[in-house]
mmCIF file of C-alpha atoms in Angstrom:
data_model
loop_
_atom_site.group_PDB
_atom_site.id
_atom_site.type_symbol
_atom_site.label_atom_id
_atom_site.label_comp_id
_atom_site.label_asym_id
_atom_site.label_seq_id
_atom_site.Cartn_x
_atom_site.Cartn_y
_atom_site.Cartn_z
ATOM 1 C CA MET A 1 20.665 -24.363 25.306
ATOM 2 C CA ALA A 2 23.284 -26.059 22.964
ATOM 3 C CA SER A 3 24.203 -23.648 19.643
ATOM 4 C CA ILE A 4 22.872 -25.163 16.495
ATOM 5 C CA ASN A 5 24.569 -25.575 12.771
ATOM 6 C CA PHE A 6 22.620 -24.181 10.066
ATOM 7 C CA ALA A 7 23.965 -26.740 7.634
ATOM 8 C CA ASP A 8 22.101 -29.309 9.793
ATOM 9 C CA LEU A 9 18.737 -27.717 9.924
ATOM 10 C CA GLU A 10 15.931 -29.052 7.611
ATOM 11 C CA ALA A 11 12.351 -28.268 7.032
ATOM 12 C CA GLY A 12 10.296 -30.398 10.138
ATOM 13 C CA ASP A 13 12.830 -29.785 12.487
ATOM 14 C CA ASP A 14 11.300 -28.512 15.904
ATOM 15 C CA LEU A 15 12.399 -26.479 18.322
ATOM 16 C CA PRO A 16 12.991 -26.675 21.679
ATOM 17 C CA PRO A 17 9.751 -26.042 23.189
ATOM 18 C CA ARG A 18 9.219 -23.246 26.135
ATOM 19 C CA GLU A 19 7.282 -23.444 29.257
ATOM 20 C CA LEU A 20 6.381 -20.498 31.302
ATOM 21 C CA LYS A 21 3.924 -19.080 33.815
ATOM 22 C CA LEU A 22 2.240 -16.165 32.653
ATOM 23 C CA ASP A 23 1.356 -14.823 35.983
ATOM 24 C CA SER A 24 0.380 -11.314 36.874
ATOM 25 C CA ALA A 25 2.965 -9.542 37.935
ATOM 26 C CA PHE A 26 5.487 -10.995 34.756
ATOM 27 C CA ILE A 27 2.809 -9.530 32.706
ATOM 28 C CA ALA A 28 2.342 -6.321 34.454
ATOM 29 C CA ALA A 29 5.692 -5.466 34.606
ATOM 30 C CA HIS A 30 6.373 -6.146 30.764
ATOM 31 C CA ALA A 31 3.192 -3.840 30.158
ATOM 32 C CA ASN A 32 4.444 -1.120 32.038
ATOM 33 C CA ALA A 33 7.938 -1.505 30.309
ATOM 34 C CA ILE A 34 6.147 -0.920 26.853
ATOM 35 C CA ASP A 35 4.180 1.487 27.978
ATOM 36 C CA MET A 36 0.385 -0.550 27.578
ATOM 37 C CA THR A 37 -0.833 0.031 31.065
ATOM 38 C CA ALA A 38 -4.177 -0.470 30.087
ATOM 39 C CA PRO A 39 -6.087 -1.872 33.175
ATOM 40 C CA ARG A 40 -6.516 -5.295 31.512
ATOM 41 C CA PHE A 41 -3.004 -5.568 31.300
ATOM 42 C CA THR A 42 -1.865 -4.505 34.708
ATOM 43 C CA ASP A 43 -4.891 -6.516 36.795
ATOM 44 C CA ASP A 44 -7.785 -8.503 37.361
ATOM 45 C CA GLU A 45 -10.119 -5.742 38.398
ATOM 46 C CA GLY A 46 -8.986 -2.994 36.066
ATOM 47 C CA ALA A 47 -9.639 -5.819 33.081
ATOM 48 C CA ARG A 48 -13.183 -6.629 34.618
ATOM 49 C CA ARG A 49 -13.719 -3.155 34.575
ATOM 50 C CA GLU A 50 -13.432 -3.065 30.759
ATOM 51 C CA GLY A 51 -15.668 -5.899 30.158
ATOM 52 C CA LEU A 52 -13.124 -8.961 30.094
ATOM 53 C CA PRO A 53 -13.042 -11.622 32.324
ATOM 54 C CA GLY A 54 -9.366 -10.715 33.580
ATOM 55 C CA GLN A 55 -5.783 -9.817 33.466
ATOM 56 C CA ILE A 56 -4.537 -10.660 29.552
ATOM 57 C CA THR A 57 -0.969 -10.700 28.104
ATOM 58 C CA PRO A 58 -0.748 -8.241 25.007
ATOM 59 C CA GLY A 59 0.157 -9.482 21.720
ATOM 60 C CA ALA A 60 3.464 -7.282 21.699
ATOM 61 C CA MET A 61 4.389 -9.513 24.772
ATOM 62 C CA SER A 62 3.819 -12.525 23.110
ATOM 63 C CA MET A 63 6.027 -10.965 20.046
ATOM 64 C CA GLY A 64 8.837 -10.261 22.422
ATOM 65 C CA LEU A 65 8.603 -14.032 23.878
ATOM 66 C CA PHE A 66 8.771 -15.686 20.557
ATOM 67 C CA ALA A 67 11.636 -13.220 19.407
ATOM 68 C CA THR A 68 13.512 -14.232 22.909
ATOM 69 C CA THR A 69 12.463 -17.708 22.097
ATOM 70 C CA LEU A 70 13.827 -17.670 18.747
ATOM 71 C CA MET A 71 16.866 -15.967 19.528
ATOM 72 C CA ALA A 72 17.709 -18.527 22.321
ATOM 73 C CA TRP A 73 17.397 -21.541 19.843
ATOM 74 C CA ALA A 74 19.908 -19.867 17.379
ATOM 75 C CA PRO A 75 21.816 -17.036 19.060
ATOM 76 C CA GLU A 76 24.118 -16.697 16.098
ATOM 77 C CA ALA A 77 20.924 -15.671 13.879
ATOM 78 C CA ARG A 78 19.650 -12.460 13.351
ATOM 79 C CA LEU A 79 15.886 -12.066 13.166
ATOM 80 C CA THR A 80 15.126 -10.224 10.061
ATOM 81 C CA ARG A 81 11.038 -10.757 10.305
ATOM 82 C CA LEU A 82 8.113 -11.605 12.877
ATOM 83 C CA GLY A 83 4.673 -11.603 12.121
ATOM 84 C CA CYS A 84 1.698 -12.964 14.547
ATOM 85 C CA THR A 85 -1.548 -13.212 14.949
ATOM 86 C CA PHE A 86 -3.457 -12.594 17.926
ATOM 87 C CA ARG A 87 -6.085 -15.644 17.626
ATOM 88 C CA SER A 88 -7.439 -15.395 21.555
ATOM 89 C CA LEU A 89 -6.505 -14.039 24.910
ATOM 90 C CA ALA A 90 -3.926 -14.982 26.250
ATOM 91 C CA HIS A 91 -4.972 -14.664 30.150
ATOM 92 C CA ALA A 92 -2.896 -14.147 33.354
ATOM 93 C CA GLY A 93 -2.304 -17.176 35.401
ATOM 94 C CA ILE A 94 -2.052 -19.866 32.618
ATOM 95 C CA VAL A 95 1.375 -22.009 31.828
ATOM 96 C CA ALA A 96 2.160 -20.874 28.177
ATOM 97 C CA ARG A 97 3.962 -23.550 26.053
ATOM 98 C CA ILE A 98 6.161 -21.974 23.163
ATOM 99 C CA CYS A 99 6.336 -24.128 20.061
ATOM 100 C CA GLY A 100 8.001 -23.959 16.956
ATOM 101 C CA MET A 101 9.102 -25.305 13.809
ATOM 102 C CA VAL A 102 11.311 -25.195 10.622
ATOM 103 C CA VAL A 103 9.342 -24.852 7.520
ATOM 104 C CA GLU A 104 11.743 -23.701 5.003
ATOM 105 C CA VAL A 105 15.727 -23.858 4.843
ATOM 106 C CA ASP A 106 16.980 -21.604 2.010
ATOM 107 C CA MET A 107 20.516 -22.838 1.980
ATOM 108 C CA PRO A 108 22.443 -20.339 -0.798
ATOM 109 C CA ARG A 109 20.688 -17.442 1.273
ATOM 110 C CA ARG A 110 21.384 -18.874 4.873
ATOM 111 C CA SER A 111 17.958 -17.874 6.014
ATOM 112 C CA VAL A 112 15.573 -19.934 7.691
ATOM 113 C CA GLU A 113 11.635 -19.591 7.868
ATOM 114 C CA CYS A 114 9.597 -20.964 11.105
ATOM 115 C CA GLU A 115 6.513 -21.279 12.314
ATOM 116 C CA ILE A 116 5.952 -20.479 15.846
ATOM 117 C CA TRP A 117 2.769 -20.533 18.327
ATOM 118 C CA MET A 118 1.928 -19.406 22.027
ATOM 119 C CA GLU A 119 -0.683 -22.570 23.253
ATOM 120 C CA ASP A 120 -1.842 -22.614 26.323
ATOM 121 C CA LYS A 121 -0.365 -26.090 28.124
ATOM 122 C CA ALA A 122 -3.753 -27.198 29.806
ATOM 123 C CA SER A 123 -5.890 -26.696 26.918
ATOM 124 C CA GLY A 124 -3.766 -27.172 24.245
ATOM 125 C CA ASP A 125 -5.690 -23.986 22.442
ATOM 126 C CA ARG A 126 -3.508 -22.049 19.985
ATOM 127 C CA LEU A 127 -3.605 -18.008 21.042
ATOM 128 C CA VAL A 128 -0.538 -16.367 19.114
ATOM 129 C CA PHE A 129 0.336 -17.801 15.583
ATOM 130 C CA GLY A 130 3.705 -16.713 14.046
ATOM 131 C CA THR A 131 5.713 -16.660 11.347
ATOM 132 C CA ALA A 132 9.429 -15.624 11.177
ATOM 133 C CA THR A 133 12.411 -15.444 9.228
ATOM 134 C CA LEU A 134 16.453 -15.721 10.842
ATOM 135 C CA GLN A 135 19.131 -14.870 8.427
ATOM 136 C CA PHE A 136 22.530 -16.526 9.558
ATOM 137 C CA PRO A 137 25.991 -15.401 9.389
ATOM 138 C CA ASP A 138 28.470 -16.634 6.418
ATOM 139 C CA PRO A 139 30.330 -19.643 7.534
ATOM 140 C CA PRO A 140 33.806 -18.732 8.295
ATOM 141 C CA LEU A 141 36.412 -18.559 5.685
ATOM 142 C CA VAL A 142 38.823 -21.581 5.834
ATOM 143 C CA MET B 1 21.147 12.111 4.147
ATOM 144 C CA ALA B 2 19.964 13.263 1.027
ATOM 145 C CA GLY B 3 17.430 16.164 1.729
ATOM 146 C CA SER B 4 16.063 16.582 -2.189
ATOM 147 C CA THR B 5 14.932 13.020 -2.083
ATOM 148 C CA PRO B 6 11.433 12.697 -2.528
ATOM 149 C CA GLY B 7 9.951 10.353 0.421
ATOM 150 C CA LYS B 8 13.274 11.188 2.564
ATOM 151 C CA LEU B 9 13.258 12.969 5.810
ATOM 152 C CA THR B 10 15.303 16.108 5.847
ATOM 153 C CA ARG B 11 16.520 17.597 8.728
ATOM 154 C CA GLN B 12 13.899 19.976 8.761
ATOM 155 C CA ALA B 13 11.314 17.447 8.923
ATOM 156 C CA LEU B 14 12.956 15.764 11.877
ATOM 157 C CA THR B 15 13.327 19.142 13.932
ATOM 158 C CA ARG B 16 9.771 20.543 12.849
ATOM 159 C CA PRO B 17 7.069 20.357 15.249
ATOM 160 C CA ILE B 18 5.327 17.219 15.472
ATOM 161 C CA GLN B 19 1.860 16.334 14.892
ATOM 162 C CA THR B 20 0.133 16.181 18.218
ATOM 163 C CA VAL B 21 -2.855 13.354 17.917
ATOM 164 C CA ALA B 22 -4.603 11.781 20.949
ATOM 165 C CA LYS B 23 -3.524 7.965 21.730
ATOM 166 C CA PRO B 24 -6.303 5.920 22.816
ATOM 167 C CA GLN B 25 -5.861 5.674 26.463
ATOM 168 C CA ARG B 26 -9.040 3.453 27.478
ATOM 169 C CA TRP B 27 -10.917 0.158 25.728
ATOM 170 C CA ARG B 28 -14.620 1.041 25.547
ATOM 171 C CA THR B 29 -17.212 -1.367 24.675
ATOM 172 C CA LYS B 30 -17.834 -0.595 21.242
ATOM 173 C CA PRO B 31 -16.066 1.558 18.818
ATOM 174 C CA ARG B 32 -17.711 5.048 18.128
ATOM 175 C CA VAL B 33 -15.553 5.479 14.478
ATOM 176 C CA SER B 34 -16.193 2.549 11.802
ATOM 177 C CA PHE B 35 -13.066 1.947 10.262
ATOM 178 C CA LEU B 36 -15.241 1.400 6.781
ATOM 179 C CA GLU B 37 -15.838 5.758 7.478
ATOM 180 C CA ILE B 38 -12.013 6.283 6.689
ATOM 181 C CA GLN B 39 -11.930 7.702 3.059
ATOM 182 C CA ARG B 40 -10.283 5.549 0.369
ATOM 183 C CA ALA B 41 -7.835 8.388 -0.749
ATOM 184 C CA GLU B 42 -6.402 8.246 2.871
ATOM 185 C CA ILE B 43 -5.189 4.962 2.162
ATOM 186 C CA GLY B 44 -1.093 5.420 1.714
ATOM 187 C CA ARG B 45 -0.845 8.716 3.223
ATOM 188 C CA ASP B 46 1.491 9.458 6.000
ATOM 189 C CA TYR B 47 -0.977 10.879 8.719
ATOM 190 C CA GLU B 48 1.699 11.209 10.935
ATOM 191 C CA CYS B 49 5.800 11.985 11.059
ATOM 192 C CA SER B 50 6.764 12.378 14.739
ATOM 193 C CA VAL B 51 10.297 12.218 16.641
ATOM 194 C CA LEU B 52 10.380 10.189 19.023
ATOM 195 C CA PRO B 53 12.481 11.100 22.559
ATOM 196 C CA PRO B 54 15.802 9.626 22.164
ATOM 197 C CA ILE B 55 16.248 6.089 23.792
ATOM 198 C CA THR B 56 17.796 5.405 26.393
ATOM 199 C CA ALA B 57 19.756 1.972 27.676
ATOM 200 C CA GLU B 58 17.871 1.908 30.645
ATOM 201 C CA GLU B 59 14.272 1.220 28.591
ATOM 202 C CA LEU B 60 16.638 -1.331 26.281
ATOM 203 C CA ILE B 61 17.573 -3.332 29.602
ATOM 204 C CA GLU B 62 13.970 -3.009 31.235
ATOM 205 C CA TYR B 63 12.802 -4.404 28.048
ATOM 206 C CA ALA B 64 14.793 -7.624 28.131
ATOM 207 C CA ARG B 65 14.485 -7.562 31.791
ATOM 208 C CA THR B 66 10.726 -8.166 31.984
ATOM 209 C CA LEU B 67 10.650 -10.547 29.052
ATOM 210 C CA GLY B 68 12.908 -12.835 31.839
ATOM 211 C CA ILE B 69 16.255 -12.310 29.760
ATOM 212 C CA GLU B 70 19.045 -13.171 31.539
ATOM 213 C CA ASP B 71 22.007 -12.909 29.606
ATOM 214 C CA PRO B 72 23.997 -9.822 30.287
ATOM 215 C CA LEU B 73 24.578 -9.149 26.461
ATOM 216 C CA TRP B 74 21.440 -7.491 26.723
ATOM 217 C CA LEU B 75 21.323 -6.633 30.204
ATOM 218 C CA ASP B 76 24.596 -4.844 31.344
ATOM 219 C CA PRO B 77 26.737 -2.086 29.062
ATOM 220 C CA GLU B 78 29.863 -3.629 29.977
ATOM 221 C CA ALA B 79 29.541 -7.642 29.062
ATOM 222 C CA ALA B 80 27.548 -5.996 25.966
ATOM 223 C CA ARG B 81 30.962 -4.366 24.659
ATOM 224 C CA ALA B 82 32.820 -7.708 25.073
ATOM 225 C CA GLY B 83 30.428 -9.255 23.194
ATOM 226 C CA PRO B 84 29.882 -9.827 19.651
ATOM 227 C CA LEU B 85 28.064 -6.217 18.396
ATOM 228 C CA GLY B 86 30.927 -4.341 20.907
ATOM 229 C CA ARG B 87 27.775 -2.282 22.269
ATOM 230 C CA LEU B 88 24.489 -2.603 23.632
ATOM 231 C CA VAL B 89 21.617 -2.831 21.489
ATOM 232 C CA GLY B 90 17.956 -3.673 22.056
ATOM 233 C CA LEU B 91 16.170 -6.915 21.356
ATOM 234 C CA PRO B 92 14.501 -6.585 17.693
ATOM 235 C CA THR B 93 10.908 -6.561 19.471
ATOM 236 C CA PHE B 94 11.516 -3.342 21.315
ATOM 237 C CA VAL B 95 10.135 -1.766 18.256
ATOM 238 C CA VAL B 96 6.675 -2.454 19.669
ATOM 239 C CA LYS B 97 6.948 0.498 22.469
ATOM 240 C CA LEU B 98 7.945 2.674 19.819
ATOM 241 C CA ARG B 99 4.329 3.282 18.572
ATOM 242 C CA GLY B 100 3.487 6.667 16.987
ATOM 243 C CA SER B 101 -0.155 7.195 17.020
ATOM 244 C CA PHE B 102 -3.227 5.218 16.184
ATOM 245 C CA TYR B 103 -4.470 6.613 12.747
ATOM 246 C CA VAL B 104 -7.665 9.499 13.612
ATOM 247 C CA PRO B 105 -9.869 10.008 10.628
ATOM 248 C CA PRO B 106 -9.505 13.748 10.297
ATOM 249 C CA LEU B 107 -13.746 14.496 10.144
ATOM 250 C CA ALA B 108 -13.659 11.979 12.959
ATOM 251 C CA ALA B 109 -11.354 12.907 15.421
ATOM 252 C CA SER B 110 -12.361 14.638 18.109
ATOM 253 C CA GLU B 111 -15.418 11.959 18.123
ATOM 254 C CA MET B 112 -12.374 8.966 18.002
ATOM 255 C CA SER B 113 -10.742 11.256 20.944
ATOM 256 C CA ARG B 114 -13.430 11.180 22.928
ATOM 257 C CA SER B 115 -14.477 7.406 22.619
ATOM 258 C CA GLY B 116 -10.950 5.977 22.532
ATOM 259 C CA PHE B 117 -11.363 2.392 21.530
ATOM 260 C CA VAL B 118 -10.383 1.791 18.130
ATOM 261 C CA GLY B 119 -10.599 -2.125 17.883
ATOM 262 C CA PHE B 120 -8.592 -5.206 18.552
ATOM 263 C CA ASP B 121 -5.306 -5.851 17.759
ATOM 264 C CA GLY B 122 -5.485 -8.639 15.281
ATOM 265 C CA GLY B 123 -1.820 -8.895 14.606
ATOM 266 C CA LYS B 124 1.707 -7.200 13.510
ATOM 267 C CA ASP B 125 4.555 -8.164 11.302
ATOM 268 C CA ILE B 126 7.376 -6.576 11.669
ATOM 269 C CA GLU B 127 10.065 -6.329 9.524
ATOM 270 C CA PHE B 128 13.486 -5.564 10.836
ATOM 271 C CA GLY B 129 16.221 -3.278 10.043
ATOM 272 C CA VAL B 130 19.570 -2.044 12.235
ATOM 273 C CA PRO B 131 19.510 -2.814 16.004
ATOM 274 C CA ILE B 132 18.486 -0.155 18.077
ATOM 275 C CA GLU B 133 20.601 1.725 20.753
ATOM 276 C CA PRO B 134 20.951 4.199 22.972
ATOM 277 C CA GLY B 135 20.471 7.801 21.881
ATOM 278 C CA ASP B 136 18.754 6.992 19.092
ATOM 279 C CA SER B 137 16.285 9.269 18.156
ATOM 280 C CA ILE B 138 13.634 7.719 16.197
ATOM 281 C CA THR B 139 11.158 9.063 13.571
ATOM 282 C CA VAL B 140 7.854 7.456 12.938
ATOM 283 C CA ARG B 141 6.083 7.627 10.024
ATOM 284 C CA SER B 142 2.840 6.136 9.708
ATOM 285 C CA ARG B 143 0.337 5.442 6.707
ATOM 286 C CA ILE B 144 -3.031 3.110 6.570
ATOM 287 C CA THR B 145 -1.743 0.640 3.806
ATOM 288 C CA GLU B 146 -5.363 -1.323 3.611
ATOM 289 C CA ILE B 147 -8.777 -1.553 4.754
ATOM 290 C CA TYR B 148 -11.039 -4.732 3.969
ATOM 291 C CA GLU B 149 -13.846 -6.607 4.996
ATOM 292 C CA LYS B 150 -13.752 -10.178 6.083
ATOM 293 C CA THR B 151 -16.389 -12.320 7.008
ATOM 294 C CA GLY B 152 -15.808 -15.798 9.038
ATOM 295 C CA ARG B 153 -17.753 -17.914 11.714
ATOM 296 C CA SER B 154 -18.000 -15.039 14.552
ATOM 297 C CA GLY B 155 -19.307 -12.720 11.256
ATOM 298 C CA SER B 156 -18.340 -9.922 9.360
ATOM 299 C CA MET B 157 -15.168 -7.971 10.514
ATOM 300 C CA VAL B 158 -13.444 -5.197 8.994
ATOM 301 C CA PHE B 159 -9.446 -4.877 8.739
ATOM 302 C CA LEU B 160 -7.273 -1.939 9.082
ATOM 303 C CA VAL B 161 -3.840 -2.095 8.285
ATOM 304 C CA TYR B 162 -1.456 0.877 9.144
ATOM 305 C CA ARG B 163 2.483 0.637 8.764
ATOM 306 C CA GLN B 164 4.964 2.357 11.115
ATOM 307 C CA GLU B 165 8.295 2.847 9.793
ATOM 308 C CA LEU B 166 10.732 3.490 12.166
ATOM 309 C CA ARG B 167 14.212 5.026 11.286
ATOM 310 C CA ASN B 168 16.966 6.493 13.399
ATOM 311 C CA GLN B 169 19.017 9.399 13.206
ATOM 312 C CA ARG B 170 21.330 8.437 10.246
ATOM 313 C CA ASP B 171 18.208 7.425 8.245
ATOM 314 C CA GLU B 172 18.526 3.683 8.531
ATOM 315 C CA LEU B 173 15.684 1.691 8.540
ATOM 316 C CA ILE B 174 14.933 0.143 12.169
ATOM 317 C CA ALA B 175 11.461 -1.861 11.715
ATOM 318 C CA ASN B 176 8.358 -1.610 9.652
ATOM 319 C CA VAL B 177 5.436 -2.428 11.781
ATOM 320 C CA ASP B 178 2.157 -3.447 10.214
ATOM 321 C CA SER B 179 -0.619 -3.451 12.333
ATOM 322 C CA ARG B 180 -3.812 -5.012 11.886
ATOM 323 C CA MET B 181 -6.591 -3.758 13.840
ATOM 324 C CA LEU B 182 -9.944 -4.742 13.500
ATOM 325 C CA GLN B 183 -13.379 -4.036 14.283
ATOM 326 C CA LYS B 184 -16.317 -6.141 14.590
ATOM 327 C CA ILE B 185 -19.658 -5.179 11.629
ATOM 328 C CA PRO B 186 -22.509 -5.170 13.905
ATOM 329 C CA PRO B 187 -25.233 -7.279 11.955
ATOM 330 C CA LEU B 188 -27.954 -5.251 10.146
ATOM 331 C CA PRO B 189 -31.082 -4.596 11.970
ATOM 332 C CA THR B 190 -33.958 -7.016 11.096
ATOM 333 C CA PRO B 191 -35.867 -5.968 8.282
ATOM 334 C CA THR B 192 -39.522 -5.261 9.355
ATOM 335 C CA VAL B 193 -42.821 -6.219 7.415
ATOM 336 C CA ASP B 194 -45.161 -4.119 6.087
ATOM 337 C CA GLY B 195 -47.685 -3.303 8.561
ATOM 338 C CA ASP B 196 -45.100 -3.259 11.808
ATOM 339 C CA THR B 197 -45.115 -0.591 13.649
#
């Protein structure tokens, strides 16, 4: 992904959308990596035993995917804040689309506020909604 | 580290035996302990101070790898040494793994432990500090910051917000993680009229 220039950023700029399949093995591997091994995160059968229709994505994983999306977009910036609301369950098997937008640029502080969300590509339903702050480094002295 | 500063961790605090409270292990259909039963006086008071096992490079790499990261800066200590930070660090959201314990109301600890299920995870707000590194020994301090009710289209809910403050062995802030747990409030039973049995 091409590097972005802080000076060129404006409110309303879109982040490049990212699509990824939330397949069962992908979710289970990450759930294990973060010690969230409840059956609802590891397999359909376990999730059904817990009263859910099937395996779901941990909210913490959605936050990780948001962070990596933001960091891929602005690799030189530092993520200083990320807030998320888990609105709906992100079921295993869906194709998730992660979208974002710049909502505020603070030129003196060299920081950027973004909205970022995950939607189900098929239905368009927003599953997780978040806001983030990115801090850009000072420009090199000339 | 300023050992005598109120609110700051001391070496003694870092080495004293940690409080052990049961972590919720299983989802259950109904919460047995309502957030509304928690005493207001407990809001803002630390209910936990735990020192977690040292962070390993392997778990930082595993976290990145299972998010689909392919950049060797996050996966290969050698490549990271040649990178901008000169060392391997964790992705910022790795802190979600560093959970202390969920709040257990003192008067209902046994009941909470038995029921396990505490509510739905409504969301998180994380303020990130310094990066986490292999070998870091993280101290987690946890406290409830807010309990409030909200009524929406799906009925009434009660929210419990708790903060987990993560600091490394140099007392540097790694992250403040604010989690919002929610419980649905069951509707009141339909009142009976006089004469009904």
